[in-house]
Tab-separated table of C-alpha atoms in Angstrom:
chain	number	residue	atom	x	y	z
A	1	UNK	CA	114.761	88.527	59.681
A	2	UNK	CA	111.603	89.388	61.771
A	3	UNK	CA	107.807	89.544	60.316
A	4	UNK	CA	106.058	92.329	61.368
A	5	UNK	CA	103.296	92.012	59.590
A	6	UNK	CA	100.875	88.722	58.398
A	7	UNK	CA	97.233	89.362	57.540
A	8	UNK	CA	95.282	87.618	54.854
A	9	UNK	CA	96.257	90.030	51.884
A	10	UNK	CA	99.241	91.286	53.126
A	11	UNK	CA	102.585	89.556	54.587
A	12	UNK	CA	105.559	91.965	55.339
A	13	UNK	CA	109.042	91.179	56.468
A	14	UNK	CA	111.649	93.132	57.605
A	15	UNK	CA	115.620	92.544	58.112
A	16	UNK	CA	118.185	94.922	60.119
A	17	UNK	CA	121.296	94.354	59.825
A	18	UNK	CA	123.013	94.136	63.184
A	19	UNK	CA	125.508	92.442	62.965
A	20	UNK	CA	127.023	94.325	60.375
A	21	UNK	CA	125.870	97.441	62.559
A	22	UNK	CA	127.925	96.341	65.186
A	23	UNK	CA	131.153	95.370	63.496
A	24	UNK	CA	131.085	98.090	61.248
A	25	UNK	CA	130.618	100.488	64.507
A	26	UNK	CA	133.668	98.902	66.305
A	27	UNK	CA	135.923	98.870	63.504
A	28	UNK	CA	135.020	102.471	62.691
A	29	UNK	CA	135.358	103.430	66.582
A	30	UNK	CA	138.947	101.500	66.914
A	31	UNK	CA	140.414	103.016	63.611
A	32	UNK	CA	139.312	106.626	64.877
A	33	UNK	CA	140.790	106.249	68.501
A	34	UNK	CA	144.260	105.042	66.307
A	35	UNK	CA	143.716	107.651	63.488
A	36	UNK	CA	143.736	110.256	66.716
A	37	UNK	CA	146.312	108.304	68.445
A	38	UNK	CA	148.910	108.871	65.461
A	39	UNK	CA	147.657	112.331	64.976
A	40	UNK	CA	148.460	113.922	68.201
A	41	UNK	CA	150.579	111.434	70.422
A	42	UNK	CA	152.730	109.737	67.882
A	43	UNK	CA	155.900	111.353	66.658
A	44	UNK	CA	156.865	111.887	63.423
A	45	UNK	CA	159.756	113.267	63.841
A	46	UNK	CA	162.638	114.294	66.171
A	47	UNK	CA	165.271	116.649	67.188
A	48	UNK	CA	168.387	115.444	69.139
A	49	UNK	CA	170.874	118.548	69.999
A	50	UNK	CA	173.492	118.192	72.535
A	51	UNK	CA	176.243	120.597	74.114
A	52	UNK	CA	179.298	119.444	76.227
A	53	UNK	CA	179.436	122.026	79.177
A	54	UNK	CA	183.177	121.787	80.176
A	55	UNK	CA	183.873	121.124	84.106
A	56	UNK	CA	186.121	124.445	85.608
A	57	UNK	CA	188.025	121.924	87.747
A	58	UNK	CA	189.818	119.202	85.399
A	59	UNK	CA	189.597	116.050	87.557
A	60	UNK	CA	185.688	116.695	87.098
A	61	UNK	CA	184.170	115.073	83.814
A	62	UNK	CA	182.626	117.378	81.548
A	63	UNK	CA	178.763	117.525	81.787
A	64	UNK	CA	176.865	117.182	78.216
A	65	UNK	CA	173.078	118.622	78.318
A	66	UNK	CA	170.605	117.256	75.336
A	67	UNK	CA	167.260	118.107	74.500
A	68	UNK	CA	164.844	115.721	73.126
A	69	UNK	CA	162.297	117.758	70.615
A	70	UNK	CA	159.437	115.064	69.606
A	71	UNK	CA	157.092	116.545	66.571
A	72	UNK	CA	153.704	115.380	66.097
A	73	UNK	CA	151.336	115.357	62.769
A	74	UNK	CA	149.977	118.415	63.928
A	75	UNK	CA	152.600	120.607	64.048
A	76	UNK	CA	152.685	120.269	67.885
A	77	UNK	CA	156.144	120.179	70.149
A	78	UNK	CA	156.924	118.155	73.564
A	79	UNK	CA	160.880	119.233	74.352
A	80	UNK	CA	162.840	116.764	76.657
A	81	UNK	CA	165.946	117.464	79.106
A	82	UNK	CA	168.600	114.802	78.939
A	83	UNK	CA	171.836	114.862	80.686
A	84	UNK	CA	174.840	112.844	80.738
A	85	UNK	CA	173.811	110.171	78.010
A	86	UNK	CA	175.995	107.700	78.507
A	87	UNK	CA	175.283	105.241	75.491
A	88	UNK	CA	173.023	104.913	72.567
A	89	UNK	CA	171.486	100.921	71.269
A	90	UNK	CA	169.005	99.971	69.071
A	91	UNK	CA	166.254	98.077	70.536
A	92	UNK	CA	164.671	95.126	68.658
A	93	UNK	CA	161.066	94.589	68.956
A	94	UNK	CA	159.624	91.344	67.492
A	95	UNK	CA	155.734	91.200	66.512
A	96	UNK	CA	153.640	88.534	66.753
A	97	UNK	CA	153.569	86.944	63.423
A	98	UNK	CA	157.726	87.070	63.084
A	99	UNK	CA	158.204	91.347	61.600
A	100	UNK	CA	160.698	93.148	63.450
A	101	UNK	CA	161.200	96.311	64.062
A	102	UNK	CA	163.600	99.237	65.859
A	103	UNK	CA	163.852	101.713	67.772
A	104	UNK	CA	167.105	103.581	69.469
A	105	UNK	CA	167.105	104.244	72.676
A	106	UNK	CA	169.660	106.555	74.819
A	107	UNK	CA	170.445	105.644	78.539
A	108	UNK	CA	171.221	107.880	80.960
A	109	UNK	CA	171.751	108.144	84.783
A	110	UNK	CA	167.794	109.011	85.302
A	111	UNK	CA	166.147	107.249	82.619
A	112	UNK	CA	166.543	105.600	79.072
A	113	UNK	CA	164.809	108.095	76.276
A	114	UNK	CA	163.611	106.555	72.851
A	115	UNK	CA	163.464	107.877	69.508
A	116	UNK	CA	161.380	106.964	66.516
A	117	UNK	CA	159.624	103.616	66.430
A	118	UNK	CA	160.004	103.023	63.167
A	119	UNK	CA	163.102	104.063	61.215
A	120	UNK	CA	164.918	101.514	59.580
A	121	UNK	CA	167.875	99.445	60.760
A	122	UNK	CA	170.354	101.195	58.655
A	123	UNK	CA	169.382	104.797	59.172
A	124	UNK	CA	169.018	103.768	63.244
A	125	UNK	CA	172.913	102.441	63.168
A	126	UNK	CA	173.821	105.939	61.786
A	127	UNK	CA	172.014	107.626	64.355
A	128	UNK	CA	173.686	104.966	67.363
A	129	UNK	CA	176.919	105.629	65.982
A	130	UNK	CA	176.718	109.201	65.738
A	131	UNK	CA	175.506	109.440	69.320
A	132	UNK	CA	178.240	107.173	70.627
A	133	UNK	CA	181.116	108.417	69.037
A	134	UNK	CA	180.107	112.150	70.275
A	135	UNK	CA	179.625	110.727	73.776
A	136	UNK	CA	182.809	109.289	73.319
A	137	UNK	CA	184.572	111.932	71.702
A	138	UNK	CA	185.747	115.264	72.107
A	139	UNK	CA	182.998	116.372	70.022
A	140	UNK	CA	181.783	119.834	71.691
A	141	UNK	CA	177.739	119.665	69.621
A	142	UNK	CA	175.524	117.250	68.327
A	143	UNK	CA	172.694	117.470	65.691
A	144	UNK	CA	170.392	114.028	64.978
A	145	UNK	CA	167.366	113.972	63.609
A	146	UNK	CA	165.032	111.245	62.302
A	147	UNK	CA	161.852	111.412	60.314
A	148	UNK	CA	159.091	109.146	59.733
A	149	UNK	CA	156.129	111.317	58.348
A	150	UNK	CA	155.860	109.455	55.035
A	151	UNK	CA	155.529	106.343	57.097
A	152	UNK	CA	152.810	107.666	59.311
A	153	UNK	CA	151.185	109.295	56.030
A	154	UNK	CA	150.996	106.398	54.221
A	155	UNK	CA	149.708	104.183	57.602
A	156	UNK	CA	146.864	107.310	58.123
A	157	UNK	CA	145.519	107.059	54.596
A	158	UNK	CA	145.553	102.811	55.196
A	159	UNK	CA	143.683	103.960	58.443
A	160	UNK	CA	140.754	106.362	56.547
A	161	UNK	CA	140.199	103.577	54.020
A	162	UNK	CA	139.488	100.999	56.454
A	163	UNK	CA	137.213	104.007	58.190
A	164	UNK	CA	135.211	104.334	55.444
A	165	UNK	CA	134.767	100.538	54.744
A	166	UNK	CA	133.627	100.452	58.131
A	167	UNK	CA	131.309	103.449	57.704
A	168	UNK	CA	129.712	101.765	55.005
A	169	UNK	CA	129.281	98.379	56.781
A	170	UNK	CA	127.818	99.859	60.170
A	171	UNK	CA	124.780	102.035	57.595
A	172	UNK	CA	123.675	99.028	55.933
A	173	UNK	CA	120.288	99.588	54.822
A	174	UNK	CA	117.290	97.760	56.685
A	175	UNK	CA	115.141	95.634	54.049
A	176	UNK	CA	111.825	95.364	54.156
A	177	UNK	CA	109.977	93.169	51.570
A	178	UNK	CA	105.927	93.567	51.539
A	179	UNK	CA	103.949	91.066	49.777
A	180	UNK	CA	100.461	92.392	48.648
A	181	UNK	CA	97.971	89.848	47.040
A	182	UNK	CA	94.877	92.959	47.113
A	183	UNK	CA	97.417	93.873	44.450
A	184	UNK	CA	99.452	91.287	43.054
A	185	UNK	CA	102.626	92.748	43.789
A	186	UNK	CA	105.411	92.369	45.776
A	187	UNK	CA	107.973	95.812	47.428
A	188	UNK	CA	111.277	95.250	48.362
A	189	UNK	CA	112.126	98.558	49.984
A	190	UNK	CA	115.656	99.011	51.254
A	191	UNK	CA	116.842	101.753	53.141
A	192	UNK	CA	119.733	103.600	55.403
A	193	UNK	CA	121.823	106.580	55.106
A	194	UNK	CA	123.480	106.492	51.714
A	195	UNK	CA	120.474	104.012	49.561
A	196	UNK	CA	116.808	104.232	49.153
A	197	UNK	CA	115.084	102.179	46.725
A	198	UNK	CA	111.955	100.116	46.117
A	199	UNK	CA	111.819	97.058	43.637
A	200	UNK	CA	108.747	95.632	42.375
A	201	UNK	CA	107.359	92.666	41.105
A	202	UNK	CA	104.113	91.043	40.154
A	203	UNK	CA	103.742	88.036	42.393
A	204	UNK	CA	102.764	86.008	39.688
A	205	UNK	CA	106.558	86.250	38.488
A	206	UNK	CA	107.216	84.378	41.480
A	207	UNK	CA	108.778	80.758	40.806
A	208	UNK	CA	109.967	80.249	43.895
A	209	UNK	CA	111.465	80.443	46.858
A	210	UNK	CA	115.206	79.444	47.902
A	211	UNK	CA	117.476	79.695	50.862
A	212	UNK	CA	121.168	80.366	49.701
A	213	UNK	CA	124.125	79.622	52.292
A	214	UNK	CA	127.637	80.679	52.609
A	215	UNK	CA	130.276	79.187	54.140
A	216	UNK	CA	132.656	80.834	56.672
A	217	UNK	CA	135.514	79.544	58.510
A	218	UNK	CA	133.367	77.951	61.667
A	219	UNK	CA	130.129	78.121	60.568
A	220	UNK	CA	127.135	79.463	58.021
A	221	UNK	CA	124.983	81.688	57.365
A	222	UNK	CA	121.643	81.973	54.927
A	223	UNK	CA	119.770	84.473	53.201
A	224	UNK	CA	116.006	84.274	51.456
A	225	UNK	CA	115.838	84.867	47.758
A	226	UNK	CA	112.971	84.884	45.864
A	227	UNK	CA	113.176	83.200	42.413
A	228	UNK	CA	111.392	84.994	39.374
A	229	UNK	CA	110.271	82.871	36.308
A	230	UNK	CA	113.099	84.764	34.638
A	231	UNK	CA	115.294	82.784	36.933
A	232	UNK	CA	116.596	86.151	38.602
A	233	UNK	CA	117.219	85.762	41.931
A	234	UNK	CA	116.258	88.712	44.606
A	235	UNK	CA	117.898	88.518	47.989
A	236	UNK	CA	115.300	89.472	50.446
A	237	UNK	CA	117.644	89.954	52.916
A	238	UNK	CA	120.891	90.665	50.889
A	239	UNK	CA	123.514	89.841	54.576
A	240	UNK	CA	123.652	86.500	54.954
A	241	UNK	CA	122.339	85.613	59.093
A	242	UNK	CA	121.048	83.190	61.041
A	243	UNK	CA	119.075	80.083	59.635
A	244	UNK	CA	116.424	79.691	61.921
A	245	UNK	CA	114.418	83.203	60.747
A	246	UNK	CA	115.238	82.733	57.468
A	247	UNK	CA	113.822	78.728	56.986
A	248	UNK	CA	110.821	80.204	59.144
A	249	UNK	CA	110.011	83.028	56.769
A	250	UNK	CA	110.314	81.541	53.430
């Protein structure tokens, strides 16, 4: 909280939010770069279709061609080669606080090629053993596919919620309270993108005035309310900050 103004008839103070600017902004920036992320590099879903060539010479092995077909949000297509798989696993990825989860991955001569990261365990055995038993086989075709749009759906709508939280945390309005004794009145004006108001009050309504604090993990933070003979209380600075400004401008 910063005063702008201090004459003999008038006192004005004004409080901008920052550091709800700031968090609100990064938040807001991080869940767009994922929201795009999920949109248009992630894959929800994939194609796996393989075909056993058959060597003309019978001491040579047969050759099997796959292609890879990853699907995106959008509606967009990247198409991968893969020859000679020779085995299909599941890989088990562990987060930090203990959730697993899996993802199967094909290995070939060249490199290993994964599929969706977040099938379930059951549907990914299905998948391993289907891939395995054609490479092992005398299967001449293979068809897999996997799916995880509702997933990514339901994790995009989670995504635009937390946007819009954000949103509304980095437009907090700026307050600025004006005391006027030419007039016996008080403004509290706040303003920002979505809220402009002005409340008013005699300043002979005035009982008081406090300094309320709030306790967070590792450390506080204050706000300036002023106290009517009602016994309402009017944040003049309605995010809690530091408590140096605040003790100075009550």
């Amino acid at each position: 909280m910063k005063i702008v103004e201090e004459t003999r008839t008038r006192l004005q103070l004004k409080h901008r939010p920052l550091g709800y600017w700031f968090s609100g902004g990064c938040i807001f920036t991080i869940c767009l770069s994922f929201l795009i992320y999920c949109l248009v590099f992630d894959s929800a879903s994939v194609k796996l279709t393989c075909v056993v060539y058959r060597r003309k010479h019978r001491i040579s092995p047969n050759q099997i061609n796959c292609e890879l077909k990853r699907f995106n949000l959008l509606g967009s297509m990247e198409k991968l080669k893969m020859f000679d798989p020779q085995e299909a696993y599941i890989l088990t990825k562990t987060g930090s606080k203990g959730s697993k989860s899996y993802q199967v991955m094909i290995v070939t001569p060249f490199r290993d090629f994964a599929l969706l990261s977040h099938a379930s365990y059951q549907e990914n055995q299905e998948v391993v053993f289907k891939i395995n038993d054609f490479i092992n086989s005398g299967q001449t075709s293979l068809l897999v596919e996997q799916n995880q749009r509702n997933y990514l759906f339901f994790l995009n709508l989670f995504t635009l919620i937390i946007m819009a939280s954000a949103a509304f945390f980095a437009t907090s309005p700026v307050t600025i309270c004006t005391f006027y004794k030419s007039i016996d009145k008080v403004f509290s004006e706040r303003k920002s993108l979505h809220i402009n108001e002005v409340i008013e009050h005699p300043l002979e309504n005035i009982l008081r005035f406090d300094i309320q604090e709030k306790q967070f993990k590792y450390s506080k933070a204050y706000r300036a309310v002023i106290v009517l003979k009602s016994f309402k209380e009017i944040p003049i600075n309605p995010q809690y900050t530091h408590e140096s400004s605040i003790r100075y401008a009550v």
